[in-house]
Tab-separated table of C-alpha atoms in Angstrom:
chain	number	residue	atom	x	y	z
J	1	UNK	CA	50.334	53.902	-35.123
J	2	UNK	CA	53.618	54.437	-34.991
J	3	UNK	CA	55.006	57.857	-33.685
J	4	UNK	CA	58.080	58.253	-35.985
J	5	UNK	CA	58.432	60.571	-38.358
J	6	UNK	CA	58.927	59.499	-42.274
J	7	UNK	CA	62.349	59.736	-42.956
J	8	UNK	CA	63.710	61.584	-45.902
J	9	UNK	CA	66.377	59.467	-48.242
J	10	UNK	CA	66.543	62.024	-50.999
J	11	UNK	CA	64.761	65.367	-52.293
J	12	UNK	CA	65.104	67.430	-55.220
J	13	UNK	CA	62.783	70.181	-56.413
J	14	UNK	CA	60.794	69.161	-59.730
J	15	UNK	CA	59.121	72.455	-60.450
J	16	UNK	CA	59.893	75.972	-59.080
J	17	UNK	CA	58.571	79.336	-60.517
J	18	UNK	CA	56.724	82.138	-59.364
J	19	UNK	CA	53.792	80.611	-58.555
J	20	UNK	CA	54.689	77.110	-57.815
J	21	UNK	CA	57.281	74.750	-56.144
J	22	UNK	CA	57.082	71.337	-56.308
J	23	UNK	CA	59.579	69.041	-54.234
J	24	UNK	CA	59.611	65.087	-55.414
J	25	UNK	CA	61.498	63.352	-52.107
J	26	UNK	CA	62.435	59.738	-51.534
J	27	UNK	CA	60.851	59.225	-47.829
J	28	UNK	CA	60.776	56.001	-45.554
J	29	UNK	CA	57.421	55.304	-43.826
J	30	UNK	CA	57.637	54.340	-40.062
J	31	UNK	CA	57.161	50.527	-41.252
J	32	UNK	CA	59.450	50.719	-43.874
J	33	UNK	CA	57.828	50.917	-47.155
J	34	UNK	CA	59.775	53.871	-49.576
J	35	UNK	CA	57.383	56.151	-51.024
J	36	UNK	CA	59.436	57.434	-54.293
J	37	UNK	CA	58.456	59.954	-55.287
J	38	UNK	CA	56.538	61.698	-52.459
J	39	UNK	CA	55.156	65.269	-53.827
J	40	UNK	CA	55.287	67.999	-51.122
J	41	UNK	CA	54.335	71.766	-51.588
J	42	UNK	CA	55.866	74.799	-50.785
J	43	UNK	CA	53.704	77.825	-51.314
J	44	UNK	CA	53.560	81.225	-49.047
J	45	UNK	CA	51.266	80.992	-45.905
J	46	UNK	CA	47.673	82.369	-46.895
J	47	UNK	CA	46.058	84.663	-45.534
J	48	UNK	CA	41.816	84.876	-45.839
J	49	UNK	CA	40.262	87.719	-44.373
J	50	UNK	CA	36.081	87.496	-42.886
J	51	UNK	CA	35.188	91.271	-43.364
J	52	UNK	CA	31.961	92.421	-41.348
J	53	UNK	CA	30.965	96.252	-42.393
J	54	UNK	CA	28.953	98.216	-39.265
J	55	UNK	CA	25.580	96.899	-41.072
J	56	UNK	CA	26.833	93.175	-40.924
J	57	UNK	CA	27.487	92.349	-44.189
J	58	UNK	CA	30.381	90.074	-45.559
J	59	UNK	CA	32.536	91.868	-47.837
J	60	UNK	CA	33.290	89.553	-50.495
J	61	UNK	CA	34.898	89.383	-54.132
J	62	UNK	CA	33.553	87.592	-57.208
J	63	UNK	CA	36.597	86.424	-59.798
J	64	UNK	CA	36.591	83.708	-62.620
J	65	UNK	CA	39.319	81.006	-61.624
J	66	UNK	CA	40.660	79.487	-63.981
J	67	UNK	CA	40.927	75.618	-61.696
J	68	UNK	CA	37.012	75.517	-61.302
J	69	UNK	CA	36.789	77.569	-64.725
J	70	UNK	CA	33.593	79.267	-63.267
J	71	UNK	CA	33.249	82.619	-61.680
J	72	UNK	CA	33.426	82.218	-57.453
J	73	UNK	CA	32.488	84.152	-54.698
J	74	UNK	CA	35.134	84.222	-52.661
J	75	UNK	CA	36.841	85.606	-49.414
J	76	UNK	CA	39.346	88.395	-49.691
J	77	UNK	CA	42.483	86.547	-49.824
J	78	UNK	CA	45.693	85.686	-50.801
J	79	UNK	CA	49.379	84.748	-50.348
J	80	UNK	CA	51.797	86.524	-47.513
J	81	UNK	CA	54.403	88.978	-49.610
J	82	UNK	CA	58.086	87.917	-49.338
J	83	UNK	CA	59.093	89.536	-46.297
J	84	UNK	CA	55.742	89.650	-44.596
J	85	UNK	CA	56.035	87.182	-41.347
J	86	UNK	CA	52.605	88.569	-39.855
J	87	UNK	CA	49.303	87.815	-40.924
J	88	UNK	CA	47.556	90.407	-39.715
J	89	UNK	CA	48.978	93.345	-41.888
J	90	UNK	CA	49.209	90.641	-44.998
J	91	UNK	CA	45.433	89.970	-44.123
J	92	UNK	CA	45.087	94.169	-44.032
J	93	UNK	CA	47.068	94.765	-47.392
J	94	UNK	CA	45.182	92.007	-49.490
J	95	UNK	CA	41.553	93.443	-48.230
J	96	UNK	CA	42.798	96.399	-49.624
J	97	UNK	CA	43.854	95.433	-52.626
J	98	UNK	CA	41.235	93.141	-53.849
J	99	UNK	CA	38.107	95.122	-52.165
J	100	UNK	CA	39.324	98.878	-51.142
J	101	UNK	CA	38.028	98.373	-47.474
J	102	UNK	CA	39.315	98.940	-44.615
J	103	UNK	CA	39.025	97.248	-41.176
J	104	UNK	CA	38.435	99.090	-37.611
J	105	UNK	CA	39.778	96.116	-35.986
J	106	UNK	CA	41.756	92.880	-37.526
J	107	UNK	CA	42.840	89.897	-35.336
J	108	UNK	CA	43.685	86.202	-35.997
J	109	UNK	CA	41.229	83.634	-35.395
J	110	UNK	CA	43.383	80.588	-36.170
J	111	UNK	CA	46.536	78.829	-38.092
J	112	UNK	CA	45.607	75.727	-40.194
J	113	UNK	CA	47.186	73.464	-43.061
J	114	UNK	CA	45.508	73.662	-46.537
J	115	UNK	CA	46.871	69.952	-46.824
J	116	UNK	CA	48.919	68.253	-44.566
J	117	UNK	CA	49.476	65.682	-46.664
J	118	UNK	CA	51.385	67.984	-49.548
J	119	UNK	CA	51.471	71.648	-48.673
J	120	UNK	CA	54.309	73.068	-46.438
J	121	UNK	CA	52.481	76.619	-46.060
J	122	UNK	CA	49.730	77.785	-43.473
J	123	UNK	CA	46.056	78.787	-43.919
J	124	UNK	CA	45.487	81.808	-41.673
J	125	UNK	CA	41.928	83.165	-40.567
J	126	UNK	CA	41.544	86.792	-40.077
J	127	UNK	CA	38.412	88.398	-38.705
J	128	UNK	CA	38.094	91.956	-39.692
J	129	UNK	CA	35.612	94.072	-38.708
J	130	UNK	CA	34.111	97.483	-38.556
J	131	UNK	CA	35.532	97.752	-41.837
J	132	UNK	CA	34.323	100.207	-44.496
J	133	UNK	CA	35.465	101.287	-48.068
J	134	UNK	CA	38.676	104.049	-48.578
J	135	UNK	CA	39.633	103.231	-51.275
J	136	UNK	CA	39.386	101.710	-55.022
J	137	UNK	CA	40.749	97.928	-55.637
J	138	UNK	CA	44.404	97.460	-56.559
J	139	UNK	CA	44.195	94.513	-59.429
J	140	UNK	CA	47.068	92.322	-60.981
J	141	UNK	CA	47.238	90.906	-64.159
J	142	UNK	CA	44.624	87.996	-64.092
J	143	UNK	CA	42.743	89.594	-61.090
J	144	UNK	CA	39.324	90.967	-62.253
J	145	UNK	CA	37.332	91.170	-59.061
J	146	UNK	CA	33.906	92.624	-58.863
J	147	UNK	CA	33.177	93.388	-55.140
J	148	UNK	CA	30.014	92.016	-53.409
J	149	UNK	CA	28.149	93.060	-50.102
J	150	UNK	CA	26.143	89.764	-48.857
J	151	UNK	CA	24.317	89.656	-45.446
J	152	UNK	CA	26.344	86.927	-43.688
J	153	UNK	CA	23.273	84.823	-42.628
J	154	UNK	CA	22.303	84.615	-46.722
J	155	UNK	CA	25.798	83.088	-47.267
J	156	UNK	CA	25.398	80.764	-44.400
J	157	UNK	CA	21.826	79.302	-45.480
J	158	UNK	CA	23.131	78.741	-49.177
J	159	UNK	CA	27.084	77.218	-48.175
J	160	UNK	CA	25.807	73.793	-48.951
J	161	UNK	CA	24.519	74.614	-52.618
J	162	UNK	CA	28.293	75.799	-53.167
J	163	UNK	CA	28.023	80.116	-52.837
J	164	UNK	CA	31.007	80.357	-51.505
J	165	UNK	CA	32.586	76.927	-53.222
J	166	UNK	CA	36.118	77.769	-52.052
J	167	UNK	CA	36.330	74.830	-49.336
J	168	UNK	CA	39.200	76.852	-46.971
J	169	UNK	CA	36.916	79.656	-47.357
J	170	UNK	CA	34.304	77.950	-45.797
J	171	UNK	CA	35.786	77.073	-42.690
J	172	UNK	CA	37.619	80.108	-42.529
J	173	UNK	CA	33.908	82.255	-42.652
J	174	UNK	CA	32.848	79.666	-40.280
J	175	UNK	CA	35.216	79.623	-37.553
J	176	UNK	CA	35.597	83.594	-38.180
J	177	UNK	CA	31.806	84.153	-37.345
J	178	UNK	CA	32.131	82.435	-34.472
J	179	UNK	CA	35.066	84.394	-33.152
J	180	UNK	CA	32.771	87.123	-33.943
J	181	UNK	CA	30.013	85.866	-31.893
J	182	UNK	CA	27.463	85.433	-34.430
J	183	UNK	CA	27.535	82.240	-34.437
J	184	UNK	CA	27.674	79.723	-31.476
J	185	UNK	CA	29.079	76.294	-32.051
A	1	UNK	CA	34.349	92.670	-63.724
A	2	UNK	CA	33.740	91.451	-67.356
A	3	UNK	CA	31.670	87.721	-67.597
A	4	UNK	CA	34.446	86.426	-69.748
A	5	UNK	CA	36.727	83.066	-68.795
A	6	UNK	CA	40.235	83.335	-69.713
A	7	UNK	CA	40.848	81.971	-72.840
A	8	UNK	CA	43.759	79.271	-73.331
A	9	UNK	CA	46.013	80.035	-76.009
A	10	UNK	CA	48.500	76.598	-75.540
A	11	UNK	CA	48.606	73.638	-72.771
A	12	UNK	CA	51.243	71.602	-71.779
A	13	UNK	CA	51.478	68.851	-69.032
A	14	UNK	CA	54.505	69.206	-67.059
A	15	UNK	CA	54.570	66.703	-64.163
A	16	UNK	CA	51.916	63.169	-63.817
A	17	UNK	CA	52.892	60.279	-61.520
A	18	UNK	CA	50.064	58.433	-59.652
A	19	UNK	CA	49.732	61.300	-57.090
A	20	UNK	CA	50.255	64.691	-59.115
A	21	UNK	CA	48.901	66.016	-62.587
A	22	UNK	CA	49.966	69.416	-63.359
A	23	UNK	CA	49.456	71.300	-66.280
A	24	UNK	CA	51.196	74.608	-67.482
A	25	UNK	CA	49.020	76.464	-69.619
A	26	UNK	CA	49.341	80.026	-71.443
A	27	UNK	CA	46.129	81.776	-70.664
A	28	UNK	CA	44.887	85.283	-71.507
A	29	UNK	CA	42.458	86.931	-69.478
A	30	UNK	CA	39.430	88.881	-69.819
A	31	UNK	CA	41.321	92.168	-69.846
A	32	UNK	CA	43.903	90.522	-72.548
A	33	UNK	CA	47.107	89.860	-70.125
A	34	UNK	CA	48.893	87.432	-71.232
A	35	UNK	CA	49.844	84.844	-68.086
A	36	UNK	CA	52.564	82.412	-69.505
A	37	UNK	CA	52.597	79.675	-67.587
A	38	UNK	CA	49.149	79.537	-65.168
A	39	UNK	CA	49.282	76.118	-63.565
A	40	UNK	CA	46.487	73.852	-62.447
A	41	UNK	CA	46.216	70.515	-60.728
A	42	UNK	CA	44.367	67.619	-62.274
A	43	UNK	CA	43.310	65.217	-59.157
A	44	UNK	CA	40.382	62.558	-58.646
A	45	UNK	CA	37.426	63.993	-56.841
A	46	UNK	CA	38.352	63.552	-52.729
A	47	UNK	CA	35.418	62.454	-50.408
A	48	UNK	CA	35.480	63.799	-46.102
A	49	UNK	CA	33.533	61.602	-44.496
A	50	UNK	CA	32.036	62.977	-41.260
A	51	UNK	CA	31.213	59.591	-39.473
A	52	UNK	CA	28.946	59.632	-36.474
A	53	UNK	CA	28.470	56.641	-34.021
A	54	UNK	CA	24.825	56.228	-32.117
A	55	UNK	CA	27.173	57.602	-28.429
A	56	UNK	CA	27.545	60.614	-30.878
A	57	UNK	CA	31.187	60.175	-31.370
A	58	UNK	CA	33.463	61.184	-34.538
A	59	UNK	CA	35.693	58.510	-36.340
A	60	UNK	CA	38.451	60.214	-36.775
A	61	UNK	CA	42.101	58.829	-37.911
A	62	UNK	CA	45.269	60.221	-36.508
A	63	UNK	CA	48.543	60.074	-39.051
A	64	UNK	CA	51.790	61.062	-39.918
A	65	UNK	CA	51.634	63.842	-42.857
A	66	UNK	CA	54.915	64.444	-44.622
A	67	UNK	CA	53.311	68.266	-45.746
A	68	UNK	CA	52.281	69.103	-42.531
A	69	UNK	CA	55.705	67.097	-40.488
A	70	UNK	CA	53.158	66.290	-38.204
A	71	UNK	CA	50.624	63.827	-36.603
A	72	UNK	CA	47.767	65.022	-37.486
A	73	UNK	CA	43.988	64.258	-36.586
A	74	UNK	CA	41.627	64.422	-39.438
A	75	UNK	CA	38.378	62.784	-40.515
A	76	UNK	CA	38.628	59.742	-42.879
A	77	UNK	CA	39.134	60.636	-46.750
A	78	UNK	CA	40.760	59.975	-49.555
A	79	UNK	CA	40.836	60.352	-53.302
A	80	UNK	CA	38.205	58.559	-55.412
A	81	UNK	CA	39.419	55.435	-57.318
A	82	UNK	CA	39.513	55.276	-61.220
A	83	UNK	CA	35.768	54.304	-62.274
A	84	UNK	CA	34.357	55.480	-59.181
A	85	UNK	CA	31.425	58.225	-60.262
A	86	UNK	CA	29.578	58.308	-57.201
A	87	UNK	CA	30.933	60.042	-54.065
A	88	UNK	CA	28.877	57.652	-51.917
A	89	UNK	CA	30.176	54.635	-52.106
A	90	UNK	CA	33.576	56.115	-52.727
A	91	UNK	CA	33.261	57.517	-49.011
A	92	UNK	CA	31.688	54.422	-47.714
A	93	UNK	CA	34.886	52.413	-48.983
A	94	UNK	CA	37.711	55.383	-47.541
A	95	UNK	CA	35.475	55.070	-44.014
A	96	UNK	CA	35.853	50.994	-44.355
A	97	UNK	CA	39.845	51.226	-45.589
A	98	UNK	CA	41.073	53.306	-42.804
A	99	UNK	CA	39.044	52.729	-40.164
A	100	UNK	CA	36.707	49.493	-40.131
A	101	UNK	CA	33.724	50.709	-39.780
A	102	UNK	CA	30.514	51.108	-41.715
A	103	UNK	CA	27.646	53.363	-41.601
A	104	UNK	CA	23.899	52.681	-41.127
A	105	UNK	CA	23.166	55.812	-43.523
A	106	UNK	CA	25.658	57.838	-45.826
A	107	UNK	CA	24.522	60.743	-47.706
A	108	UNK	CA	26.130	63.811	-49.542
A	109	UNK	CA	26.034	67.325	-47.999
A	110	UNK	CA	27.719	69.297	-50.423
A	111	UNK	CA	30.620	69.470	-53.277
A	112	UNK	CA	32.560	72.065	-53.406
A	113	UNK	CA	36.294	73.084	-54.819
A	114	UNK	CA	39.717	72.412	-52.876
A	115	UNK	CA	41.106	75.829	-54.418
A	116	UNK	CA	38.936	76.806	-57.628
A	117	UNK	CA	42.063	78.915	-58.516
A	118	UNK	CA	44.386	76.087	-59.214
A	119	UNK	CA	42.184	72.380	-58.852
A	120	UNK	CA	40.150	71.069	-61.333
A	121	UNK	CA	38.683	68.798	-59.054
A	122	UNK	CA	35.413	68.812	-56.839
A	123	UNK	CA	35.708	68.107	-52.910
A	124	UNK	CA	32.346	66.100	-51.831
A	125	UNK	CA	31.103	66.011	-48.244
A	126	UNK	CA	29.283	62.815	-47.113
A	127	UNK	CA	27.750	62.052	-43.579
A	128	UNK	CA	27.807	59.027	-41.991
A	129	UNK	CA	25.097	58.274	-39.064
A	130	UNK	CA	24.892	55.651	-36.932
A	131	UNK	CA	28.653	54.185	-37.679
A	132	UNK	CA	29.668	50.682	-36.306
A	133	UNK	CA	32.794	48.899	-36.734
A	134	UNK	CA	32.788	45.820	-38.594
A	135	UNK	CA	36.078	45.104	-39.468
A	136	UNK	CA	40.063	46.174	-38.794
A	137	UNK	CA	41.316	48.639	-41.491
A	138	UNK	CA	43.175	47.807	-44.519
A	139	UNK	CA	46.197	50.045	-44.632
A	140	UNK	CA	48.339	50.933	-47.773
A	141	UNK	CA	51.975	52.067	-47.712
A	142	UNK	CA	52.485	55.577	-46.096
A	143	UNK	CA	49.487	55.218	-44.362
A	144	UNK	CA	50.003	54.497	-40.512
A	145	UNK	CA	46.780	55.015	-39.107
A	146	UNK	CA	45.178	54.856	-35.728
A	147	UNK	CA	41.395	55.160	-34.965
A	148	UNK	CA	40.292	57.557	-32.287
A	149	UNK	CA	36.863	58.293	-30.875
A	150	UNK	CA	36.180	61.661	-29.575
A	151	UNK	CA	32.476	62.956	-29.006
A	152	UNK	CA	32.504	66.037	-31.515
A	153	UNK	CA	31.491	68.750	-28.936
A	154	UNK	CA	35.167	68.477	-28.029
A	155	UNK	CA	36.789	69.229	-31.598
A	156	UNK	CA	34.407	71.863	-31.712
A	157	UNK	CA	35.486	73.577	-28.974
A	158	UNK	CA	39.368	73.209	-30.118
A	159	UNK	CA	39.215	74.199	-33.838
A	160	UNK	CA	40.611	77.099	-33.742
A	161	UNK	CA	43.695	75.987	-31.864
A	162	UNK	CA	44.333	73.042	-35.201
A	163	UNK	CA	43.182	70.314	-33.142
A	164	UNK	CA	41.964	69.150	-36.902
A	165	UNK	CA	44.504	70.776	-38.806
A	166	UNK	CA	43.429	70.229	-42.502
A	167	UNK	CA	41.333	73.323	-43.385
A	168	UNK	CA	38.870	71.014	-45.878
A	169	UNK	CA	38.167	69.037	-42.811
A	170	UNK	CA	36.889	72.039	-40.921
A	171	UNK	CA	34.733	72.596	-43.094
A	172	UNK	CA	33.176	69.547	-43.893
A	173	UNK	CA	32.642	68.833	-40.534
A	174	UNK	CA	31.137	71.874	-39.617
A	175	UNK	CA	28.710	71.537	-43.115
A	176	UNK	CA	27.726	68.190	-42.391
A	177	UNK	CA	27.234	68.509	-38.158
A	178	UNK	CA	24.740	70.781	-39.619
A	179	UNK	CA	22.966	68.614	-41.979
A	180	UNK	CA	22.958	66.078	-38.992
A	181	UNK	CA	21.008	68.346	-36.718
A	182	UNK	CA	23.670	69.242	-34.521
A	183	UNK	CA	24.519	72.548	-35.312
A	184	UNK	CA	22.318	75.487	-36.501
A	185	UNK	CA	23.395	78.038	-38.083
């Protein structure tokens, strides 16, 4: 492998609205070849929040998506706010929002890519914990969360069947427990 | 929340090349808000293959990524050709293309969603045991791959800082160390 960068020739941005932006960019591979059009991402960082109430349990949200078209179980989550350049308080204000809970304590467990390959945003893990309801969900148009308790271990023996299908989420509970020291790994 | 799935009132696409399908659609929700456009991603199912040799090793592949603007370190994978049905032999061919080598036993852990929000397609999980190489790998344009070895103990213990960046990659390894025998939890 080369180490040099691909080079870009030209970029212009295909698709940009709320919710999406889409750059189409004329790059140069390290051996040459020009990869025309190259589709790159550019979406807030994310924030996903591992929520463990004084009894253990995972607080987690249940939504119908509209990509799988099925209901999920899910991780509180979501994109960082214009303006918001921490995780931890974006990771504090979406828990809120989506579940109504609160944490005692809320640290970052780790930064990772959704994609490297297309997405210019961040995947951030947040490990909450101690945290317990003061509040009633906040919900957006097209949010319509029901809030679920699970014992963590109960989502951990059924992740291969697809529980928790959200694949980021799955790492993100993972590493999160582990920072947590319930798991060891 | 209400059992309903959103209901789609009119669908356009608005961008397809060979890497990118997206689709605009006007969609109403279960509590009847109207959200004009809702986009989703049309892709071919992606394989992760976690490849194990008989020292224990991972076959990992490091690259440039033009999302990321980094070299990154990732397990083999790759999108499923047109007519492949069977994530199997898709991720036996991806762990032949970009790496060489073959496995003495290939089976699927678990398929879940890349982001069940906005992806219509499923992410599949395969591991590969006792892995040997067999040939050199058959790169396309854009990729610029080199093979690296490392015992998996040691990406364990460095996930959280990105050593494997791509959040999907996490997790698959994680799911299918477990199926192996080599993590319990």
């Amino acid at each position: 492998m080369t180490r040099k960068p691909w080079t870009v020739r030209r970029s212009r941005t295909v698709l940009k609205d709320r919710w999406i932006h889409v750059n189409a960019e004329a790059v140069e591979d390290a051996r040459g070849n020009l990869l025309d059009p190259f589709y790159t991402f550019e979406y807030p960082d994310w924030v996903h929040v591992v929520a463990l109430t004084p009894s253990d349990e995972l607080v987690l949200i249940r939504q119908y998506r509209h990509g799988a078209q099925d209901f999920c179980l899910e991780l509180p989550a979501g994109g960082m706010d214009p303006g918001e350049t921490d995780p931890v308080p974006a990771g504090a204000r979406e828990l809120l929002e989506e579940t109504g809970y609160a944490a005692g304590s809320l640290r970052l467990v780790s930064s990772l890519s959704p994609n490297p390959a297309s997405h210019r945003n961040r995947s951030h893990n947040l490990l909450a914990l101690d945290v317990r309801k003061i509040a009633e969900p906040r919900l957006e148009p097209g949010e319509d969360i029901t809030v679920e308790l699970h014992p963590w271990q109960d989502v951990l023996a059924r992740l291969d069947e697809g529980i928790l299908p959200q694949v980021m989420h799955v790492s993100a509970l993972l590493l999160c427990l582990r920072a947590a020291g319930r798991l060891r790994f």
